[in-house]
Coordinates of C-alpha atoms in Angstrom, one line a residue:
X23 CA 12.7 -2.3 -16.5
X24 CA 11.6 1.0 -17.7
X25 CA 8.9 2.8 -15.7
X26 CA 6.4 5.5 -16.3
X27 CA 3.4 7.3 -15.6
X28 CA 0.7 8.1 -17.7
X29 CA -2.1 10.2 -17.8
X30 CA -4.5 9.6 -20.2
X31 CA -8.4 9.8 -21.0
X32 CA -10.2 7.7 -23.1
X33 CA -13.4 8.4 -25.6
X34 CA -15.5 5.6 -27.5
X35 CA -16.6 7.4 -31.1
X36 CA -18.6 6.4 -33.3
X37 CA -17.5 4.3 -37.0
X38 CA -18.1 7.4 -39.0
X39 CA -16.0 9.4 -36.6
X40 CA -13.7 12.1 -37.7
X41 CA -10.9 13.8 -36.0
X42 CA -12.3 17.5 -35.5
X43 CA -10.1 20.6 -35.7
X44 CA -7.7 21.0 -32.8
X45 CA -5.4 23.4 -34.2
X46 CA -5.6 26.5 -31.6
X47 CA -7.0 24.6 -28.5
X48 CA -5.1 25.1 -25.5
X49 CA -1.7 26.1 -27.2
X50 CA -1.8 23.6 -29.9
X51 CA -0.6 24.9 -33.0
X52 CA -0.1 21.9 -35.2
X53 CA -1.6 18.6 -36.0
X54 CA 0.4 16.7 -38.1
X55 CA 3.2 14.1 -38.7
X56 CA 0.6 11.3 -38.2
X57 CA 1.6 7.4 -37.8
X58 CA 0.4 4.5 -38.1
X59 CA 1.1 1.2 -36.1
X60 CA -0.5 -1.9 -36.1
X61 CA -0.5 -3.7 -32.9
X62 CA -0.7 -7.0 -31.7
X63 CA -1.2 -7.4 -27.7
X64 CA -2.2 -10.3 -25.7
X65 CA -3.3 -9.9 -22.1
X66 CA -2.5 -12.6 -19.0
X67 CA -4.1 -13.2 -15.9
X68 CA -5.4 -15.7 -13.8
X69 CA -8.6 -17.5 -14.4
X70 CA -10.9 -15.7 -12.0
X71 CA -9.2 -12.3 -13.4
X72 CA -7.5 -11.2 -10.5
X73 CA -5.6 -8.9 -11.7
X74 CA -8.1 -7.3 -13.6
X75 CA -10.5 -7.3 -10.3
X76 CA -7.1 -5.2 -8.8
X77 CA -7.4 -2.6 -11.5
X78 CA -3.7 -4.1 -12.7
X79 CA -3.4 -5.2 -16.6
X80 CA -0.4 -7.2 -18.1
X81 CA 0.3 -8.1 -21.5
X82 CA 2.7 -8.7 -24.4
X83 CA 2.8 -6.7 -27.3
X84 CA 4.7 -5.8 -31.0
X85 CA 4.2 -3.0 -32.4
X86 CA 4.6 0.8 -32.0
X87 CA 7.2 2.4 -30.5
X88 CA 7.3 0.2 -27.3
X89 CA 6.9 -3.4 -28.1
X90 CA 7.5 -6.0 -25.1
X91 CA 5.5 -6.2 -22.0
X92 CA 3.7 -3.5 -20.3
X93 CA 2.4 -4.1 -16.6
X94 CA 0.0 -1.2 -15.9
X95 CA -1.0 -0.6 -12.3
X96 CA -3.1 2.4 -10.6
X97 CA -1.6 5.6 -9.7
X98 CA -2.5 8.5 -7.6
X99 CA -5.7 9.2 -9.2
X100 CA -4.6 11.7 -12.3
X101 CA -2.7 8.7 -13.9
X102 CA -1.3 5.0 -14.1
X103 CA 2.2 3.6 -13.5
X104 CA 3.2 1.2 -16.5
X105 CA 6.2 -1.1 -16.3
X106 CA 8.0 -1.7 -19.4
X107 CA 10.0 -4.6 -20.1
X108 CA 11.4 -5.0 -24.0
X109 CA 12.0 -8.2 -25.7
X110 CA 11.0 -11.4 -24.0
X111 CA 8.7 -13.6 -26.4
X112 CA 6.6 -16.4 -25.5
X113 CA 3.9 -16.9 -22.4
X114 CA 6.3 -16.5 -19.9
X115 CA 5.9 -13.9 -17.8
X116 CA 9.2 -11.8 -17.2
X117 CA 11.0 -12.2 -14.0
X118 CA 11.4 -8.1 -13.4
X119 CA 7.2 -7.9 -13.6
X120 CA 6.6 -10.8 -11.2
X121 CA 7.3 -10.0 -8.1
X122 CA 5.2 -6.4 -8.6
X123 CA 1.7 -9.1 -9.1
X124 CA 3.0 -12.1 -6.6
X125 CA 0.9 -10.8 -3.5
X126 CA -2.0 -10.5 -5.5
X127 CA -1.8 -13.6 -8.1
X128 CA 0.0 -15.8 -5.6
X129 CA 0.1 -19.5 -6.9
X130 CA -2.3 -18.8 -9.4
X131 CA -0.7 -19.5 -13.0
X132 CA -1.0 -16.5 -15.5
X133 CA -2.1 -17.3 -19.0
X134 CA -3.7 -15.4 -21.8
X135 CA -6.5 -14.3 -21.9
X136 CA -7.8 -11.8 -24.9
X137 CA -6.0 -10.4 -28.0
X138 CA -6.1 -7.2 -29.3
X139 CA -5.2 -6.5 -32.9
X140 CA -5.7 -2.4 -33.1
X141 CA -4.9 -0.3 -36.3
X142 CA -3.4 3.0 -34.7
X143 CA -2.9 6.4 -36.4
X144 CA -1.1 8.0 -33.7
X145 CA -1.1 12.0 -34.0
X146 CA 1.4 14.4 -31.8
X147 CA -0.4 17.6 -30.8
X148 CA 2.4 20.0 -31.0
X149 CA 2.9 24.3 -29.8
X150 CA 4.4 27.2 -31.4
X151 CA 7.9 26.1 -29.7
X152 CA 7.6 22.3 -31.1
X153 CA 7.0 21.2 -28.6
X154 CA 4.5 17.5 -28.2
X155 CA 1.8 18.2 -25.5
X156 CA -0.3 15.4 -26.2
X157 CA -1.0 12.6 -28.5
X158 CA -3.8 11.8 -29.9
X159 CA -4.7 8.2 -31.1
X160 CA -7.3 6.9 -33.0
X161 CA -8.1 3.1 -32.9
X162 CA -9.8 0.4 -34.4
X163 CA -9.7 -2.6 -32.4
X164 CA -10.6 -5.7 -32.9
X165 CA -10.9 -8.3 -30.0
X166 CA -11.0 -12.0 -29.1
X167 CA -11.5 -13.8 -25.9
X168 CA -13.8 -16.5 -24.5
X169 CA -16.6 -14.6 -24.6
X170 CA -16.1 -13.5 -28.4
X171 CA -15.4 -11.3 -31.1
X172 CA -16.1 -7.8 -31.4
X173 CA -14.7 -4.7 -32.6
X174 CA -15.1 -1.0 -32.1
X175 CA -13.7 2.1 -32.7
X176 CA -11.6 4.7 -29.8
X177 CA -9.6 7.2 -29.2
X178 CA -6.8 7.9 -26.8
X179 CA -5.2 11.4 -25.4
X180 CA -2.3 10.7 -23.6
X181 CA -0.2 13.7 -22.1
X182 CA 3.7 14.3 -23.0
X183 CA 4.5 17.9 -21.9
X184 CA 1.8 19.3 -21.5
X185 CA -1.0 20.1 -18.5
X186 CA -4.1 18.9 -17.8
X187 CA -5.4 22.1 -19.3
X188 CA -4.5 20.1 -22.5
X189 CA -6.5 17.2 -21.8
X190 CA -9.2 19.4 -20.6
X191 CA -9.3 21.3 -23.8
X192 CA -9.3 18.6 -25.9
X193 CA -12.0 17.2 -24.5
X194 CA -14.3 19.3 -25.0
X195 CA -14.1 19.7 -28.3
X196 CA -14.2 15.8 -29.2
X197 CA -17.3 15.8 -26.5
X198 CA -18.8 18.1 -29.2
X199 CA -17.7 16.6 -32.1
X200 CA -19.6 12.8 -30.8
X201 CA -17.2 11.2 -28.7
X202 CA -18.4 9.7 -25.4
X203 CA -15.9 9.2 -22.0
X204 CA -14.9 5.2 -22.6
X205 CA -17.1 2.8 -21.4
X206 CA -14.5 1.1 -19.2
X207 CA -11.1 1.7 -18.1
X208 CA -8.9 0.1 -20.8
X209 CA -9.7 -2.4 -23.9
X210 CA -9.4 -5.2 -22.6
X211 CA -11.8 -5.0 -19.6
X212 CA -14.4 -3.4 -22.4
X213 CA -13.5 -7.2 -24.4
X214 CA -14.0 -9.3 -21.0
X215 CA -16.7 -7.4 -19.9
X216 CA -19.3 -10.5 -19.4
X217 CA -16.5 -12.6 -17.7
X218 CA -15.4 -9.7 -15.7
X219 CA -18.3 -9.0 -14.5
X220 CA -19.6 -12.5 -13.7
X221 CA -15.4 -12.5 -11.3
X222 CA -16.4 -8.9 -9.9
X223 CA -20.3 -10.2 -8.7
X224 CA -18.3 -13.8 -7.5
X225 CA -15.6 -11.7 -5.6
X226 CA -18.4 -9.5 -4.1
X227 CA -20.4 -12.3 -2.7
X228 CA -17.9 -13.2 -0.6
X229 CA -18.0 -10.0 1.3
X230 CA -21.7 -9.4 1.0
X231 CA -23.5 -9.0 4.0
X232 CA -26.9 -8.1 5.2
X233 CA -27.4 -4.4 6.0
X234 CA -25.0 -2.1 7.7
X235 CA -21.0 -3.3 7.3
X236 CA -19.9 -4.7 10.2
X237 CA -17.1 -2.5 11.4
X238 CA -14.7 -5.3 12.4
X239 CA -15.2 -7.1 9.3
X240 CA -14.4 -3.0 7.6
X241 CA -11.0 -2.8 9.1
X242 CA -10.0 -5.9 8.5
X243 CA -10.0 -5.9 4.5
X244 CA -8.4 -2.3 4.7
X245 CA -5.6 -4.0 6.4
X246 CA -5.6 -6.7 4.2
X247 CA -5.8 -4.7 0.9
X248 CA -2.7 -2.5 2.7
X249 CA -0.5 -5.5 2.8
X250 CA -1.1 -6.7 -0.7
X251 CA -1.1 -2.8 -1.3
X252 CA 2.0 -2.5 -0.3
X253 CA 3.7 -5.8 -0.9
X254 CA 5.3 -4.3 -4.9
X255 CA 7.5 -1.9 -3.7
X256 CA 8.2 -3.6 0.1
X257 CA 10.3 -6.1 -2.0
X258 CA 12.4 -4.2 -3.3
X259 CA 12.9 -3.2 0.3
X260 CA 11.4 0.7 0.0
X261 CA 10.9 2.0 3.0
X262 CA 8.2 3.6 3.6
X263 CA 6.1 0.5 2.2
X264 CA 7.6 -1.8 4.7
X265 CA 7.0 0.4 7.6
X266 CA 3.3 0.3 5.7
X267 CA 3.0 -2.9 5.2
X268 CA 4.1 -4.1 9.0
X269 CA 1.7 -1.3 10.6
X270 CA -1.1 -3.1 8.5
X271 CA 0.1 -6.4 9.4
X272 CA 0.1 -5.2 13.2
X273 CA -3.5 -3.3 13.1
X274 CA -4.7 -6.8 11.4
X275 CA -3.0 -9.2 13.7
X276 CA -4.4 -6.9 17.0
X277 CA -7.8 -7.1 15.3
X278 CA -7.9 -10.7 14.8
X279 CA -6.8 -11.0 18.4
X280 CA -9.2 -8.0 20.4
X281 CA -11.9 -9.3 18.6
X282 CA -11.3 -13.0 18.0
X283 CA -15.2 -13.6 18.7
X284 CA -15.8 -12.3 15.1
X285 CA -13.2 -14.7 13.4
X286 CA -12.7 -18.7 13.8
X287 CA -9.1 -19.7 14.9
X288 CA -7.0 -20.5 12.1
X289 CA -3.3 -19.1 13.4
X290 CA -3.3 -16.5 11.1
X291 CA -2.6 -14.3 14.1
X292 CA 1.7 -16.4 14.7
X293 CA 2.0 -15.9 11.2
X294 CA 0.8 -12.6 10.8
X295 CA 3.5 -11.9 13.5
X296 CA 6.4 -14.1 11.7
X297 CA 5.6 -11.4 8.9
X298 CA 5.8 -8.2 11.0
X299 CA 9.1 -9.9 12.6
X300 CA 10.6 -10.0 8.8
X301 CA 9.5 -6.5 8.1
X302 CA 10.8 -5.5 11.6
X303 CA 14.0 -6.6 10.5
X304 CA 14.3 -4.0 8.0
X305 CA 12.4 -1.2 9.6
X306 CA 13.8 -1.2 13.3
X307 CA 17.8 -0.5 11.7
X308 CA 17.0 2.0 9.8
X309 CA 15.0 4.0 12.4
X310 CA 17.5 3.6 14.8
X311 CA 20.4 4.8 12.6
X312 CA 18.4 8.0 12.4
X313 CA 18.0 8.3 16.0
X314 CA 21.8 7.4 16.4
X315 CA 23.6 9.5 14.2
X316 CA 21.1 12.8 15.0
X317 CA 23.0 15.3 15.7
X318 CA 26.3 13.6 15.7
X319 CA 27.7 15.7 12.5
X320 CA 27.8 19.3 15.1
X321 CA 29.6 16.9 17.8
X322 CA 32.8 16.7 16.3
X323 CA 35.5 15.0 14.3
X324 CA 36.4 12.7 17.0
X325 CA 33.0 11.0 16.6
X326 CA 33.1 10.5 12.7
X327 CA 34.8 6.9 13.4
X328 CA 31.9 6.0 15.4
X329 CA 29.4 7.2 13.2
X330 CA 30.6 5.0 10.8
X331 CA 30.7 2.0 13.0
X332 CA 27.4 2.4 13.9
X333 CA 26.1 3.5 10.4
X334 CA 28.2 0.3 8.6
X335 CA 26.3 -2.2 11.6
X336 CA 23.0 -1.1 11.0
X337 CA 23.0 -0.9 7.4
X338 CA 24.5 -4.6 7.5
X339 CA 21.4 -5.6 9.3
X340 CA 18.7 -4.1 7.1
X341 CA 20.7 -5.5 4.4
X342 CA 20.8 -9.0 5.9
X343 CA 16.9 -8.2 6.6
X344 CA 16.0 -7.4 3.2
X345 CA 17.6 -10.5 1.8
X346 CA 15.1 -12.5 4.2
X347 CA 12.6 -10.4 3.5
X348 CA 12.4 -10.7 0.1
X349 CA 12.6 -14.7 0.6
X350 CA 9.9 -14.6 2.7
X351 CA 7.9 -12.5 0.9
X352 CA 8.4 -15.3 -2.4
X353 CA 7.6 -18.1 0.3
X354 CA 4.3 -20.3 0.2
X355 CA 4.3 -19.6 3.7
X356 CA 3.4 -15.9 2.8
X357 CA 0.9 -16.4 -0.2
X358 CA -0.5 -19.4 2.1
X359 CA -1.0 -16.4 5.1
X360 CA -2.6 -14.3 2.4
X361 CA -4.9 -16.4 1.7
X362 CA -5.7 -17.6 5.0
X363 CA -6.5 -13.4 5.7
X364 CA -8.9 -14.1 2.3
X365 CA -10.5 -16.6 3.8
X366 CA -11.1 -14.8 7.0
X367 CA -12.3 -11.2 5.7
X368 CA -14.1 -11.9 3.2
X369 CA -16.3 -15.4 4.7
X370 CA -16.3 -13.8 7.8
X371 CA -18.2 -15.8 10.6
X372 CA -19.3 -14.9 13.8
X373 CA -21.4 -11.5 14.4
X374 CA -19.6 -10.9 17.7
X375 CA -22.2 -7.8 18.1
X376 CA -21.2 -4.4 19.0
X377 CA -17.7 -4.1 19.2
X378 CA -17.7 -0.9 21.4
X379 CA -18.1 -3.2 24.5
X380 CA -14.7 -5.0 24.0
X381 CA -13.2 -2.0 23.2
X382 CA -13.7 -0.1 26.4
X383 CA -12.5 -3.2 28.0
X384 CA -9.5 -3.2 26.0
X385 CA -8.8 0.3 26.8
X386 CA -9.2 -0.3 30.3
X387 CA -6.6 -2.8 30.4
X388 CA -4.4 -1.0 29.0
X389 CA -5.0 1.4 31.7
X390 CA -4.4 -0.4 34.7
X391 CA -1.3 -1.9 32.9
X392 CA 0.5 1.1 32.5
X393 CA -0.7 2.2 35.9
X394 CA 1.3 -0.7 37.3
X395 CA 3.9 0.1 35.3
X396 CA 4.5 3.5 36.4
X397 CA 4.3 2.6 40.0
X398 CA 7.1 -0.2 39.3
X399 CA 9.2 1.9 37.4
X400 CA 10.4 -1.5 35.2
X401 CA 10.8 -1.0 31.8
X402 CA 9.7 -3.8 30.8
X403 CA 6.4 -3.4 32.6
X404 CA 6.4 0.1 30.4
X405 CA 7.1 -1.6 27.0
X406 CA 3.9 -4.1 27.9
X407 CA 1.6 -1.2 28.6
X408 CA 2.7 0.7 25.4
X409 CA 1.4 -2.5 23.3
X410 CA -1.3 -3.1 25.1
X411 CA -2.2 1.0 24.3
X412 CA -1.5 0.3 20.7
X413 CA -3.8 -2.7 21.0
X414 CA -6.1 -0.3 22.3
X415 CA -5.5 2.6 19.6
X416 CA -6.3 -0.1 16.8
X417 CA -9.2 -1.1 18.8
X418 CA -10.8 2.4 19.0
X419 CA -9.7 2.9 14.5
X420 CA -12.4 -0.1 14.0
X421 CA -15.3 2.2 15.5
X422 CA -14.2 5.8 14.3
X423 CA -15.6 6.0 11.5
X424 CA -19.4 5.2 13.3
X425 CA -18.3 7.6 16.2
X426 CA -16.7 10.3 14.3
X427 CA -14.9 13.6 15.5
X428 CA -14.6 12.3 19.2
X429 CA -13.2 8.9 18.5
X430 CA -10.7 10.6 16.2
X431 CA -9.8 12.8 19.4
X432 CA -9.2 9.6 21.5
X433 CA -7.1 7.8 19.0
X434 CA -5.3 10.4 18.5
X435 CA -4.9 11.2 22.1
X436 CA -3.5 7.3 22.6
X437 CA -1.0 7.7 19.7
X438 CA 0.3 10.4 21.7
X439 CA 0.9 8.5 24.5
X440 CA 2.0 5.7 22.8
X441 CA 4.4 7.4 21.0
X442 CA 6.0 8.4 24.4
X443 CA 6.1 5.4 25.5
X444 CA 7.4 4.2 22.5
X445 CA 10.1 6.9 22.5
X446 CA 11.3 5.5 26.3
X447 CA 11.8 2.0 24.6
X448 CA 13.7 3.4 21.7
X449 CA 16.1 4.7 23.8
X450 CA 16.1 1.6 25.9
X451 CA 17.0 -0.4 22.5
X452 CA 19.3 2.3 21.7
X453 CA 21.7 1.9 24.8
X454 CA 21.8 -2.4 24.0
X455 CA 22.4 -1.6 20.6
X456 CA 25.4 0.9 21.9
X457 CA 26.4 -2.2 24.2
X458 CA 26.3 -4.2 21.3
X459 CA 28.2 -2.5 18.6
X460 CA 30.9 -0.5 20.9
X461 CA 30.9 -0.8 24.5
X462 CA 35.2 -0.9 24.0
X463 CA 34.9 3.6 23.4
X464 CA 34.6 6.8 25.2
X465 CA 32.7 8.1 22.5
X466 CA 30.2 5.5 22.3
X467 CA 29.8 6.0 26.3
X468 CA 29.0 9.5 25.0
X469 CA 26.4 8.0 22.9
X470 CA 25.1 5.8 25.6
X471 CA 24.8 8.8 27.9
X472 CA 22.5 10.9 25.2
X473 CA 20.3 8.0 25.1
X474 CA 20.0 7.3 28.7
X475 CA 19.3 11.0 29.6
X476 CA 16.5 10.8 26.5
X477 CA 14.8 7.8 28.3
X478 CA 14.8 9.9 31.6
X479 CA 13.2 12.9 29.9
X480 CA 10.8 10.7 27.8
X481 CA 9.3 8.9 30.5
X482 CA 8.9 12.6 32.8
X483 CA 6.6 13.7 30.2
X484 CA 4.1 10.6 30.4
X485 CA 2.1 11.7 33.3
X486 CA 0.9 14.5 31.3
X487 CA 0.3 12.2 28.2
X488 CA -1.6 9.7 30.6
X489 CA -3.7 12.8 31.7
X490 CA -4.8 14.0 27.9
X491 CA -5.7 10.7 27.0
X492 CA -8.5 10.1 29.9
X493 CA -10.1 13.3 30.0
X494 CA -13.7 13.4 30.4
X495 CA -14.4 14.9 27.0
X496 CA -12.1 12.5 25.3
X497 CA -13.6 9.3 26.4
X498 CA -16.8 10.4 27.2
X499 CA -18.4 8.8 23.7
X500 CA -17.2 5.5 24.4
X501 CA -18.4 5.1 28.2
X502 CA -22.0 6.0 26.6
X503 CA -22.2 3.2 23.6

């Protein structure tokens, strides 16, 4: 599978439209060595359009230079990411695209949906050094679908080597010539555009409520759109998209819990923490390698052999975790949990009223229980608190947004703490891990040591953590809504 990004802009022109002169815009020196293509594409999705409604497009097409099927998916904003895979005729969807539109198609069948037949004369914008910055294509499309027939003319400026100075450039100059910026984002949504629409105002609905957005219900779906966000790339276990995906499966599972007035029970909550446990099984390794082996390259020769006893155990397990993960992720029990999570953001039912109130009272358990904890000295007691903190934390994210700079100074005031705490168990899971893997060597008793004397000095800075997190001024806001 070939993958790439493109960044393009898009102009609808009238049927009298001609090309105007672009020679000497932005560097270009010639216009020539025009082609023509004729090309035959037909788009799938799933009856309600969800991919469409996702921003994603997938189709099949001969013709041009790149015949086979192109999966197009947002980018960062300046472009889009299309995934190429050659060859494969018939409706059947290749197995390299797949997984990339599982979490968001789930068991839904894909099957066409429009064809577009385009006549393309394709023209490379080139410099004095020969160089291609752009192309420019002009098309006459003509589309069918459900909701008709219809054609109409475009054009298409898609960057090669050069900058967005280019595409700038050339703008202006077809802006002047008659072109208008495209009516949609790609042909095919401008050829569905009645059935689109009709999916868009169905999907909308659903979420729809009466005046300001409840702030529960907010956070919720911006969890839920992480995990399907992020689902693509978790699969092929990269990862920073796990550790994305299971800190939106958390902050979704703690909302669903702190706030289980606003939702009906439905056990999403167990299988929203079977799924962090899979992604856990690929993240935890792989940030406790890094905490293992820091450092352990100035330490000496002697400790190579245990470097790589260590590195070889924990790379076994996020191997054996990504082989589950990736089964898991393919599982009916995972699209089922999806769209339970549908179901539950976007129909939500109970108004549970102003969540501020359970949020102080989250907070305030979370005080007392670390509190405890401190006193006690167990580590265990110290592990419960940090949770119940991060419960907390999550808690405070659903209001920010209403409450601004000072709930941004609390939260991140408790991610402070947290992360103290957090770094006391790390080193607590560290030292079992050590037990685990070599308890029989000096050198891991070396190891074992570091990490002990890292949970000493961990926990000594706390206090002072504790302290910054209950000032006056940082929890002031809360004790007044």
């Amino acid at each position: 599978m070939e993958i790439a990004t493109e960044t393009e802009r898009k102009y609808d022109v009238p049927e009298t439209f001609e090309l105007p002169e672009l020679a000497g815009v932005a560097g270009i020196t010639g216009v020539n060595g025009a082609e023509t293509h004729d090309l035959d594409a037909t788009y799938f999705d799933t009856e309600d359009l969800r991919l469409m409604r996702n921003r994603l497009t997938l189709r099949r097409r001969s013709g041009g230079h790149d015949a086979g099927w192109h999966l197009k998916t947002p980018g960062d904003g300046s472009g889009r990411t299309e995934h190429r895979v050659s060859g494969h005729e018939g409706d059947a969807v290749p197995g390299e695209l797949l997984p990339l539109v599982r979490g968001i198609v789930r068991q839904q069948p894909l099957a066409p949906v429009c064809r577009l037949r385009t006549r393309r004369v394709e023209t490379p914008l080139r410099d004095a050094d020969g160089r291609t910055l752009a192309l420019i294509a002009q098309d006459r499309v003509n589309a069918e679908s459900d909701d008709g027939e219809s054609a109409w003319q475009e054009i298409e400026v898609e960057l090669v080597d050069g900058d967005v100075a280019v595409l700038d450039a050339v703008e202006q100059v077809l802006l002047d010539a008659g072109a208008t910026p495209a009516a949609g984002p790609s042909k095919v949504s401008r050829a569905l555009a009645g059935r689109l629409s009709a999916a868009q105002r169905t999907a909308k609905g659903k979420t729809k409520g009466k005046g300001k957005v409840n702030p529960v219900f907010r956070y919720a779906r911006e969890q839920r759109d992480a995990i399907i966000g992020h689902d693509p790339a978790a699969r092929r276990g990269d990862a920073e998209a796990v550790h994305k995906m299971r800190v939106a499966t958390r902050r979704l599972r703690s909302t669903l819990k702190t706030y289980r007035r606003w939702f009906p029970e439905t056990g999403a909550g167990d299988e929203l923490r079977w799924l962090a446990g899979m992604l856990g099984a690929v993240r935890d390794p792989q940030v406790l390698e890094g905490k293992l082996l820091a450092g352990l390259d100035e330490s000496g020769p002697e400790f190579e052999p245990v470097a790589e006893r260590i590195r070889a155990a924990l790379e076994h397990r996020v191997a054996k975790g990504r082989d589950e993960l990736a089964e898991a992720l393919d599982s009916d029990r995972y699209l089922n949990l999806l769209d339970a999570i549908d179901a539950l953001v976007d129909n939500p039912g109970h108004d549970g009223g102003d969540p501020s109130r359970r949020t102080r009272k989250v907070l305030k358990k979370a005080d007392d229980e670390l509190d405890a904890a401190i006193a006690s000295g167990v580590d265990e007691e110290l592990h419960e608190a940090r949770k119940s903190y991060k419960k907390a934390r999550y808690a405070v994210e659903v209001i920010q947004p209403e409450h601004g700079q000072p709930a941004k100074q609390l939260v991140k005031a408790l991610t402070a703490l947290q992360d103290g705490l957090g770094a006391h168990q790390d080193s607590t899971i560290a030292r079992e891990v050590l037990r685990e893997i070599g308890p029989d060597s000096f050198h891991f008793g070396v190891l074992y040591g570091r990490q002990e004397q890292v949970g000493k000095e961990t926990l000594r800075e706390v206090p002072a953590l504790v302290r910054a997190s209950r000032r006056k001024k940082v929890r002031r806001w809360l004790v007044k809504t």
